[in-house]
Short mmCIF file of C-alpha atoms and ligand atoms in Angstrom, two decimals:
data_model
loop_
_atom_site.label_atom_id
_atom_site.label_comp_id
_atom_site.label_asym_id
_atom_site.label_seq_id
_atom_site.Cartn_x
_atom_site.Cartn_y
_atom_site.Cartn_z
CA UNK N 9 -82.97 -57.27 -14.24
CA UNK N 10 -85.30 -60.29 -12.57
CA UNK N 11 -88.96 -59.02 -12.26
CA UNK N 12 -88.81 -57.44 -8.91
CA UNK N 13 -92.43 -58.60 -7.57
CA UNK N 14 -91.66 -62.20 -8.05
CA UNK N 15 -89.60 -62.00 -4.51
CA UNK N 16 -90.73 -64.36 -1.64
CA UNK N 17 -92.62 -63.69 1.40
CA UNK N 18 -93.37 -67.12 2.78
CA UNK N 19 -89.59 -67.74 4.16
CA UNK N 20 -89.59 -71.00 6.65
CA UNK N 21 -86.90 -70.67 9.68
CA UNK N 22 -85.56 -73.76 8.61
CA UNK N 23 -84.94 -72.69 4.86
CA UNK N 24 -83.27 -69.42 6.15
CA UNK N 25 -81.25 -71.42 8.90
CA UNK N 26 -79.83 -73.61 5.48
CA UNK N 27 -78.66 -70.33 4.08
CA UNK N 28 -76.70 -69.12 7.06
CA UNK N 29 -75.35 -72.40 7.21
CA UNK N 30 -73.92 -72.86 3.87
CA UNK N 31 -70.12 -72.82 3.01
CA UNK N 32 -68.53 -68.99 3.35
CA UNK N 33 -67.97 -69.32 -0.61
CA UNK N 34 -71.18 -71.07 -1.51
CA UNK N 35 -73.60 -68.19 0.51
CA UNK N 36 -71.32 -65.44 -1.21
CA UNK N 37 -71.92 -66.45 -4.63
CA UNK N 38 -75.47 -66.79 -3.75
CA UNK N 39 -75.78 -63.50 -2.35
CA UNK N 40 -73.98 -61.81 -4.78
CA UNK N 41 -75.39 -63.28 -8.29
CA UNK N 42 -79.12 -62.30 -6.64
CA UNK N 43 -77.49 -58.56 -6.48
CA UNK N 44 -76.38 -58.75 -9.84
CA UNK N 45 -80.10 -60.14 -11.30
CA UNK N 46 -81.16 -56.81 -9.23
CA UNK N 47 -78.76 -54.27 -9.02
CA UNK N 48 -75.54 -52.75 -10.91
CA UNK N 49 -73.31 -53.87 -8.27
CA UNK N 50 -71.27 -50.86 -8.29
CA UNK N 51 -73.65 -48.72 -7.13
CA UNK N 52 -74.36 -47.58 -3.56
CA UNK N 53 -77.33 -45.98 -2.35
CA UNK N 54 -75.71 -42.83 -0.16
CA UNK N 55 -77.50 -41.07 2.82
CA UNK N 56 -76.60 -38.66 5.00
CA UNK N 57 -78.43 -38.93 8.61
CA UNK N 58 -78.98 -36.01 11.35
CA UNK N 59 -80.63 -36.02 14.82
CA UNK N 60 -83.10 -33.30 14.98
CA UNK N 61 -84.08 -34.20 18.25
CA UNK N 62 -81.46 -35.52 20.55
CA UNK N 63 -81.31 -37.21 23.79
CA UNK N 64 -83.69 -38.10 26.78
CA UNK N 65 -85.84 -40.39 25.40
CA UNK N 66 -88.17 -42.46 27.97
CA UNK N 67 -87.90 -45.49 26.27
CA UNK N 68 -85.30 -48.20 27.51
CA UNK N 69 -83.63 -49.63 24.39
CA UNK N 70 -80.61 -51.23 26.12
CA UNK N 71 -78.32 -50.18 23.18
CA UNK N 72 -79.60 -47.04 22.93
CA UNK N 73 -76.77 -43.99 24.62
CA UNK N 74 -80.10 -41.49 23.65
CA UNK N 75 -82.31 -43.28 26.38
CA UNK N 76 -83.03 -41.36 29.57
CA UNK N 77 -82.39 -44.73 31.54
CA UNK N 78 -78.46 -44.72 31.16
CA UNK N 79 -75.46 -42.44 31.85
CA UNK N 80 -74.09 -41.78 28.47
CA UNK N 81 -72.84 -38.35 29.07
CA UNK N 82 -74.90 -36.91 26.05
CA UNK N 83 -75.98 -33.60 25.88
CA UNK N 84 -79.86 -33.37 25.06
CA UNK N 85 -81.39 -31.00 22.42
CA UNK N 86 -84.52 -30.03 21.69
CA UNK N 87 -86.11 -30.31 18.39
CA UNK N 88 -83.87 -28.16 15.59
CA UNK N 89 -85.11 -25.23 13.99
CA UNK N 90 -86.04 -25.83 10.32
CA UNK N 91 -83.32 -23.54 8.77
CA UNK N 92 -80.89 -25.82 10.34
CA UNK N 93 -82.24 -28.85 9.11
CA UNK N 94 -81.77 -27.31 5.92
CA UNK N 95 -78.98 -25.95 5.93
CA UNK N 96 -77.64 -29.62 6.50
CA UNK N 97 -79.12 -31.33 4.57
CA UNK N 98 -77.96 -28.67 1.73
CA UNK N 99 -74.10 -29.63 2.90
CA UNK N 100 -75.16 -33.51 2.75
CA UNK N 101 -76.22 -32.53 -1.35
CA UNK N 102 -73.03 -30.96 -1.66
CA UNK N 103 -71.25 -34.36 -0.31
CA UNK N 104 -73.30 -36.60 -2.78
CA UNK N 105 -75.95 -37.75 -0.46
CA UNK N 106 -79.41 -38.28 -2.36
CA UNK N 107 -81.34 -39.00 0.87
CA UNK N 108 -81.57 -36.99 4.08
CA UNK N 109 -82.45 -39.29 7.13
CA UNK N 110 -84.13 -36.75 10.09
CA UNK N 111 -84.02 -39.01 12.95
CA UNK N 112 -85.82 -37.85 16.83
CA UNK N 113 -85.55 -39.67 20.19
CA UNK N 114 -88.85 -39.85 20.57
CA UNK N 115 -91.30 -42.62 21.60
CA UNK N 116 -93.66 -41.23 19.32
CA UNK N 117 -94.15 -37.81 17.91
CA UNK N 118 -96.54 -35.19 19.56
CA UNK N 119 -99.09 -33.56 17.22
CA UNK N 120 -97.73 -30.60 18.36
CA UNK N 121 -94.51 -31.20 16.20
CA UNK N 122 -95.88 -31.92 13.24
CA UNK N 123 -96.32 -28.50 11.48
CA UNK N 124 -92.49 -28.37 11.82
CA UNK N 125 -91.89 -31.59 10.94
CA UNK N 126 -93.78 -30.72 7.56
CA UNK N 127 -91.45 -27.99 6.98
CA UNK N 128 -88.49 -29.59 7.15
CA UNK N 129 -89.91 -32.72 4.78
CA UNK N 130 -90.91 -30.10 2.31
CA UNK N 131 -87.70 -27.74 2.81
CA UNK N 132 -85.47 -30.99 2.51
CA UNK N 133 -87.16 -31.99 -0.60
CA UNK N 134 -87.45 -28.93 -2.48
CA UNK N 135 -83.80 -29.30 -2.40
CA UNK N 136 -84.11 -32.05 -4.61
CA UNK N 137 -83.57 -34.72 -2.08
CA UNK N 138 -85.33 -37.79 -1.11
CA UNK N 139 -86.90 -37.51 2.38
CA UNK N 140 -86.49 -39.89 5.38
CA UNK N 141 -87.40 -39.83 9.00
CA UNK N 142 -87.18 -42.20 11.83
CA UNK N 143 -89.82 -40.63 14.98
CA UNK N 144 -90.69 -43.34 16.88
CA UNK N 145 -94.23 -44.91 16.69
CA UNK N 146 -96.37 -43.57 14.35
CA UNK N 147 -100.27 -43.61 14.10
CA UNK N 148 -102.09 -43.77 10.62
CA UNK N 149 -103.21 -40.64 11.15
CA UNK N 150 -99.74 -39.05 12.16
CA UNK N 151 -98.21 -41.26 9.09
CA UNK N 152 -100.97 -40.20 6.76
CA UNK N 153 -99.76 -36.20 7.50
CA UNK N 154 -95.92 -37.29 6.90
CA UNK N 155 -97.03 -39.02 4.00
CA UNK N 156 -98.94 -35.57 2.72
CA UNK N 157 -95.79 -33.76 3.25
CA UNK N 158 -94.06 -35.81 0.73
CA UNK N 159 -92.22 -37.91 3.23
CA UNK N 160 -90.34 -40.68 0.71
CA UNK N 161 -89.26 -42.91 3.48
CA UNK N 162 -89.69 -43.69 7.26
CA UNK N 163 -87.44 -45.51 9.12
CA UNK N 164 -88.76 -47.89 11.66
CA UNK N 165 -86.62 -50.99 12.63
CA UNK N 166 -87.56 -54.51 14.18
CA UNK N 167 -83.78 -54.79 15.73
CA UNK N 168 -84.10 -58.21 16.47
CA UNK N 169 -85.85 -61.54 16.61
CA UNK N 170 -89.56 -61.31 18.33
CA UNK N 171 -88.12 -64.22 21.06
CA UNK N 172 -84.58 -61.86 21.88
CA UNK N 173 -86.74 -58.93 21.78
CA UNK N 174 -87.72 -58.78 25.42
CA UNK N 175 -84.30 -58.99 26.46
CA UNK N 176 -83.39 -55.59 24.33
CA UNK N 177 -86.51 -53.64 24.86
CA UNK N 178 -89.59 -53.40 26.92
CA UNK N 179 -91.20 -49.99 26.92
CA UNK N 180 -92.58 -51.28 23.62
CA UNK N 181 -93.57 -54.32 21.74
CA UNK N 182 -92.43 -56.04 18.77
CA UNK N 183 -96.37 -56.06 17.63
CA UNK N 184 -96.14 -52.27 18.36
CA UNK N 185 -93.41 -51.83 15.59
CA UNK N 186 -95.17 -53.82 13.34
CA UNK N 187 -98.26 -51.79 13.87
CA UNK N 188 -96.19 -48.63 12.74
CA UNK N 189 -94.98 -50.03 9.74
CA UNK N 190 -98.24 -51.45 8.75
CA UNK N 191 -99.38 -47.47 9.32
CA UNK N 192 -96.17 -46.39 7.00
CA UNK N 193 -97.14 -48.66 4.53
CA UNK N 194 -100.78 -47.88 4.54
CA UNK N 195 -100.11 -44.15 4.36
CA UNK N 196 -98.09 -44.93 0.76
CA UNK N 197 -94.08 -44.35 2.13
CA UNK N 198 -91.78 -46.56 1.44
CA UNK N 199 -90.67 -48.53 4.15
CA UNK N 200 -86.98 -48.77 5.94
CA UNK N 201 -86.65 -51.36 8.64
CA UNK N 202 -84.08 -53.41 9.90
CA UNK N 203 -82.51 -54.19 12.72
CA UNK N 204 -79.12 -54.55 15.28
CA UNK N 205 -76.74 -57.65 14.82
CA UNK N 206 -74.03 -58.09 17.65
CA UNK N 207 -76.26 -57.94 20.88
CA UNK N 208 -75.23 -60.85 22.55
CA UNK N 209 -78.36 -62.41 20.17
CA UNK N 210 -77.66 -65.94 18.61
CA UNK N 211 -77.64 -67.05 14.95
CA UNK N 212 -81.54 -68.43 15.84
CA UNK N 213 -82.23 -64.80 16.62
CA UNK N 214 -80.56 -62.97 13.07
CA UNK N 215 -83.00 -66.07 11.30
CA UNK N 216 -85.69 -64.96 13.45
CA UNK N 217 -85.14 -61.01 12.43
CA UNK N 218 -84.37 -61.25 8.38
CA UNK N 219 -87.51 -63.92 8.52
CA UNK N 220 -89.93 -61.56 10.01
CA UNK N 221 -88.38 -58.42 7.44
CA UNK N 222 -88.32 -60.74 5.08
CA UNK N 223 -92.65 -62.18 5.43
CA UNK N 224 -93.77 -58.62 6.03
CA UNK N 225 -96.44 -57.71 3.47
CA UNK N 226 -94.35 -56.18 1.37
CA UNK N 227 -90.03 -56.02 1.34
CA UNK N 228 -88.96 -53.01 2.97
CA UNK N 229 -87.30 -51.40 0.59
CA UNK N 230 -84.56 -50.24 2.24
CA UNK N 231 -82.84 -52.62 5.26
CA UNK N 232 -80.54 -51.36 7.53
CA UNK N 233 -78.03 -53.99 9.02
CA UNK N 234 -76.66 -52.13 11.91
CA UNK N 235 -73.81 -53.44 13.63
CA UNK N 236 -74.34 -52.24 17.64
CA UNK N 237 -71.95 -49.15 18.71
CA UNK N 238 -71.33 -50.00 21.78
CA UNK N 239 -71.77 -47.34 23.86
CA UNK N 240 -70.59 -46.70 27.38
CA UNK N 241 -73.35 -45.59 30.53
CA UNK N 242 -75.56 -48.41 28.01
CA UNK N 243 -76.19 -51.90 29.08
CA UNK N 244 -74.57 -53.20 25.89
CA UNK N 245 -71.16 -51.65 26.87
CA UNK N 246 -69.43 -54.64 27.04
CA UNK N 247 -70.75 -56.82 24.26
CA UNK N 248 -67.95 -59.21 23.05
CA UNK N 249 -67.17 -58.57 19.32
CA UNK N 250 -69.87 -60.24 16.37
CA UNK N 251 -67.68 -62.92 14.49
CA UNK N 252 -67.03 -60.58 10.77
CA UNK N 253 -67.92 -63.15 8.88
CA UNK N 254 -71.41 -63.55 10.76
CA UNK N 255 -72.30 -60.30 10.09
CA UNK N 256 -70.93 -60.93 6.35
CA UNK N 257 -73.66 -63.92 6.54
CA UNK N 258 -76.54 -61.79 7.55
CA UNK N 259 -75.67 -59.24 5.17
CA UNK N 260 -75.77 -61.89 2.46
CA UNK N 261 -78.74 -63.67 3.47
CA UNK N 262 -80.82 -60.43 3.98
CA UNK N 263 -79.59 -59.87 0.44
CA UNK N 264 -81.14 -63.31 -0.45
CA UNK N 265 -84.14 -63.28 1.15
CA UNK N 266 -85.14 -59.33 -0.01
CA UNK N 267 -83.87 -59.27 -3.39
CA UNK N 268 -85.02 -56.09 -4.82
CA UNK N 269 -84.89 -54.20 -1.56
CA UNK N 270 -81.68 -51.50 -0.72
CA UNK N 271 -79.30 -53.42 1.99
CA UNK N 272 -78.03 -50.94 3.98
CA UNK N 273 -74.44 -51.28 5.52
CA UNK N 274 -75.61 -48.85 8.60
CA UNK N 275 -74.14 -48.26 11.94
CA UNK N 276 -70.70 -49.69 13.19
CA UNK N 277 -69.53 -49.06 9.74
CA UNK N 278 -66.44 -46.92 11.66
CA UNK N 279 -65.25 -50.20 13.54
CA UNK N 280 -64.97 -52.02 10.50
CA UNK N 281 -61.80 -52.92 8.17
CA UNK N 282 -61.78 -51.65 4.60
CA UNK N 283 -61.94 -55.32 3.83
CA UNK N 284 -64.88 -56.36 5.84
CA UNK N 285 -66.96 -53.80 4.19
CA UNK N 286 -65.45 -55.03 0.57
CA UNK N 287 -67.19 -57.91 1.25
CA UNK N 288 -70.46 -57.08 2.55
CA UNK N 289 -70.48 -54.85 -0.86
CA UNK N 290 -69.74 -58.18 -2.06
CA UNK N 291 -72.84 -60.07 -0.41
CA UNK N 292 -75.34 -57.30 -1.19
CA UNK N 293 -74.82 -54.41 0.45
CA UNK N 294 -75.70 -51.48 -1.66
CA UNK N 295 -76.35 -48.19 0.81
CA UNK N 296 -74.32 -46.55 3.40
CA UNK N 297 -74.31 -43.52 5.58
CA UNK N 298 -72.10 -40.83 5.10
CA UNK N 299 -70.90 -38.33 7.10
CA UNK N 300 -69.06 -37.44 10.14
CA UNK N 301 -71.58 -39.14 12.35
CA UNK N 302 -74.89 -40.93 12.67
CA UNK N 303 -76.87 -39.52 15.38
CA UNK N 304 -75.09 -39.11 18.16
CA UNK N 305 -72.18 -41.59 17.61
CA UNK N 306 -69.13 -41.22 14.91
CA UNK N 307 -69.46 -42.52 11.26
CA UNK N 308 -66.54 -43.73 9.14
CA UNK N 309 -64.85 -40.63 8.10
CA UNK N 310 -66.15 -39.26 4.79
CA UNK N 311 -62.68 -39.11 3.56
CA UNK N 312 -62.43 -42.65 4.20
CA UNK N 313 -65.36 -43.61 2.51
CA UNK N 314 -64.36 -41.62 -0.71
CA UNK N 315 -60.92 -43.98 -0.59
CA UNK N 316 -62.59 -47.02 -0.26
CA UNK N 317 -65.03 -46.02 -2.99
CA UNK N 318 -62.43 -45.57 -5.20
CA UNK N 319 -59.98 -48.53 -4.24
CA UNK N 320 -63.02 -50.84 -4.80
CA UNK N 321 -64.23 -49.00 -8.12
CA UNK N 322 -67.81 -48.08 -6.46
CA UNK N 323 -70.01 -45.05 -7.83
CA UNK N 324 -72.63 -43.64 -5.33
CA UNK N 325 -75.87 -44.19 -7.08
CA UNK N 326 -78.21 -40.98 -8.64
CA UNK N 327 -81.04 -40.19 -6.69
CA UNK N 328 -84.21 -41.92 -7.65
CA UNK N 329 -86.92 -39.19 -10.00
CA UNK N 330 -88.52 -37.84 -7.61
CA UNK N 331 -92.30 -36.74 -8.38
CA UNK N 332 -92.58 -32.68 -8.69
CA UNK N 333 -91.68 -31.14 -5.27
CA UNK N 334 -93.93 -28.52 -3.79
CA UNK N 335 -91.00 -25.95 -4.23
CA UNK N 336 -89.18 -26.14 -7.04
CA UNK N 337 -85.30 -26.73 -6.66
CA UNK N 338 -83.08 -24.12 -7.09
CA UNK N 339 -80.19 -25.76 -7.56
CA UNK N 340 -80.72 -29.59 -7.36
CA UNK N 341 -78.40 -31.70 -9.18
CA UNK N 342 -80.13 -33.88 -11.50
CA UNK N 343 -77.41 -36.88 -10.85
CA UNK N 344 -75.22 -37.38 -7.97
CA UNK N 345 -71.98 -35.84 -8.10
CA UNK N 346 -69.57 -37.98 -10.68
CA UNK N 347 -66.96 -38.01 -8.04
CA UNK N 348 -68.02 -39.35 -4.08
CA UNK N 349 -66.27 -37.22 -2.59
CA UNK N 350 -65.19 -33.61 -3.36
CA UNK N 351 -61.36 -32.74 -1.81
CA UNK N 352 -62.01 -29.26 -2.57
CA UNK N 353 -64.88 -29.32 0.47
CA UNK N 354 -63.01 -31.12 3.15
N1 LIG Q 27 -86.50 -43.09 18.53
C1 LIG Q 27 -86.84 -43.64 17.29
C2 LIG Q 27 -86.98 -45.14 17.34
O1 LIG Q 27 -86.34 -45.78 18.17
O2 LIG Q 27 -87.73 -45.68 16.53
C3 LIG Q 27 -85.89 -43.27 16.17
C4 LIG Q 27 -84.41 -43.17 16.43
S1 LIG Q 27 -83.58 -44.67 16.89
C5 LIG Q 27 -82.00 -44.06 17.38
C6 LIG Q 27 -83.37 -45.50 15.34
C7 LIG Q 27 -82.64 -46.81 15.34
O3 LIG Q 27 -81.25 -46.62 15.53
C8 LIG Q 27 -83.00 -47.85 16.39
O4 LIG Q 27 -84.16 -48.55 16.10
C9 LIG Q 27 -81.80 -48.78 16.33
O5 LIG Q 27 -82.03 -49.82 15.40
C10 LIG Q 27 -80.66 -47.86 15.83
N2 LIG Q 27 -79.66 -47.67 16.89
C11 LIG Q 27 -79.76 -46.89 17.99
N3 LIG Q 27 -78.66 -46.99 18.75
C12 LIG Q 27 -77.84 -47.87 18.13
C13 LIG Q 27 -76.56 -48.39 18.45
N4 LIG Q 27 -75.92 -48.06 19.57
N5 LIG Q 27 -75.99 -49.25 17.58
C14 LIG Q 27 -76.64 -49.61 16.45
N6 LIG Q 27 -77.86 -49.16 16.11
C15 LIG Q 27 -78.45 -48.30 16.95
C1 LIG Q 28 -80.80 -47.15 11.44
O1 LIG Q 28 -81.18 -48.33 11.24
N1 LIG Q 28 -79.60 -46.80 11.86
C2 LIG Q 28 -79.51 -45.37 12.04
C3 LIG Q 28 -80.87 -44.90 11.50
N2 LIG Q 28 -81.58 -46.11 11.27
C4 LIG Q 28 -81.65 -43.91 12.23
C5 LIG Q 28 -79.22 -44.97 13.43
C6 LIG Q 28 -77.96 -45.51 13.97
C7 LIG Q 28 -77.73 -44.89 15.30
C8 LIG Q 28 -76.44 -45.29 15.91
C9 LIG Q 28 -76.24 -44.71 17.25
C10 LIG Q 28 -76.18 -43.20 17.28
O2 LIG Q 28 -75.45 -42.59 16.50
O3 LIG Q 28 -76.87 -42.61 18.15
FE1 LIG Q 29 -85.44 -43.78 22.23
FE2 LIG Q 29 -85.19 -44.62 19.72
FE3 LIG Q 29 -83.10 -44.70 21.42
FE4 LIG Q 29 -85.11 -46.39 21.76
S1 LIG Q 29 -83.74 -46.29 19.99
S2 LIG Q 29 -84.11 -45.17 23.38
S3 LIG Q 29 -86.83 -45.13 21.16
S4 LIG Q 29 -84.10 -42.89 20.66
#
């Protein structure tokens, strides 16, 4: 295994541009023997994601069917009670998850939330689970209290270059997102950011976004590469298709450019072929979701996944020691289960 803080952060557009540009075959093997210096390449990282707050959010992310703005048709819900969070995320154990991703349509959390939001981090972990939550913007003080809790991970993404940026959002800044995760980091959680390929961006735009992830202070250490759900009542409907060996490309180049960091094969997974995902395996992609859905939008079917996982030899990895929860597990597995994906609870 290469020395994981030897990775780069000083990434020039044009060197990134070179990778993108290189032969299919040439970027691959690339991509794939920096996953091999890093990772067992049969592993993948699994999470299991639920919206705990759904709907009617004020902000105006155009690919967003959660935003107030558009006519998606979706049903909002107010913030769930802890019990069901738990409850949940107990089912996601039983499915081999090792990470439980609360995410809220929020702009930002209200202080008012946060004494349940504590419960659920510490009822989540005590369960032997890491923790993750995506919230919105978060303050230092507001990421120092998630931080107490025991949060492991929060989820905050760039989605796209700073120059496309404007065209996708603007109820808040790119700066603004970078503030948060400077407040994530400071408050000691590990950082997952990424961002949303197949938004009518260019190729100049997917440099722009890995090259920002990639110069932040430190490598997030988990990046999600979502592929946009196109959602109808959203102004992203009717996006034409993302070339699949483009998004194979930024997959392997994120790969390249974050070495040590979990690539996350995130949203869109549903529209893809078993063969497009063999490959971003292939490039570097070593975390998925599973489950039925995402947030509010369908996942690949677990089923599926459990097929694919064993057509392609894959192993979902053990969940990372976690230091001493608050409350001690009852019943927490001390490695994922051997087998993906368990008939028996279908
Ligand atoms: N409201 C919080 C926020 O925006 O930070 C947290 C939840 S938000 C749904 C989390 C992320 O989901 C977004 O930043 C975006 O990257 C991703 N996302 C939302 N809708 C998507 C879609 N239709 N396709 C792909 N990714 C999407
Ligand atoms: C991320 O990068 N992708 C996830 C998670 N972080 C929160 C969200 C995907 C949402 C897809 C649309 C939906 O289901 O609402
Ligand atoms: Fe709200 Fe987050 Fe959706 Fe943007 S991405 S509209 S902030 S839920």
């Amino acid at each position: 295994m290469s020395d994981a803080s030897a990775v780069r952060h000083d990434w020039t557009r044009a060197g990134i541009e070179a990778l993108f540009a290189l032969p299919f075959p040439e970027l691959l093997f690339r991509a794939h023997t920096v996953h091999r210096d890093h990772f067992d390449p049969c592993e993948v990282q699994v999470s299991t994601l639920l919206s705990i707050k759904t709907g009617a959010c004020p902000e105006d992310c155009k690919y967003c069917p959660q935003s107030t703005r558009y006519d998606t048709g979706l049903e909002p819900e107010r913030l769930l009670e802890v019990e069901r969070v738990i409850e949940a995320a107990r089912a996601a154990r039983a499915g081999g998850a090792t990470r439980f991703c609360m995410g809220a349509a929020w702009r930002s959390p209200k202080d008012r939330d946060l004494a349940e939001l504590v419960a659920m981090i510490r009822g989540v972990r005590a369960l032997g689970m890491e923790t993750c939550m995506t919230l919105g913007m978060l303050d230092a003080a507001q990421a120092a209290a998630l931080a107490g809790a025991g949060l492991d991970y929060y989820n905050h993404n760039l989605d796209t270059s700073p120059e496309y940026y404007g065209e996708i959002i603007t109820t808040r800044t790119f700066q603004q997102r970078l503030d948060t995760l400077a407040n994530v980091r400071a408050a000691g959680m590990k950082v997952c950011a990424g961002g949303i390929v197949g938004m009518g961006e260019d190729r100049d735009d997917r440099v722009g976004l890995l090259q920002a992830l990639a110069n932040l202070p430190e490598h997030p250490q988990s990046v999600p590469v979502n592929l946009l759900v196109r959602v109808a009542g959203t102004p992203l409907a009717d996006q034409p298709d993302l070339d699949p060996f483009e998004f194979v490309r930024t997959v392997a180049v994120a790969r390249i450019l974050m070495p040590a960091s979990h690539v996350r094969l995130s949203a869109g997974r549903e529209g893809m072929s078993d063969e497009l995902q063999a490959l971003a395996f292939f490039a570097g992609a070593n975390s998925i979701f599973r489950g039925e859905r995402l947030l509010t939008t369908a996942n690949a079917p677990c089923r599926r996944d459990a097929e694919l996982f064993q057509r392609l030899g894959l192993r979902a990895e053990a969940p990372a020691p976690a230091p001493a929860p608050a409350v001690r597990p009852s019943a927490a597995p001390a490695t994922a289960p051997a087998l993906f994906y368990d008939a028996a609870s279908a």
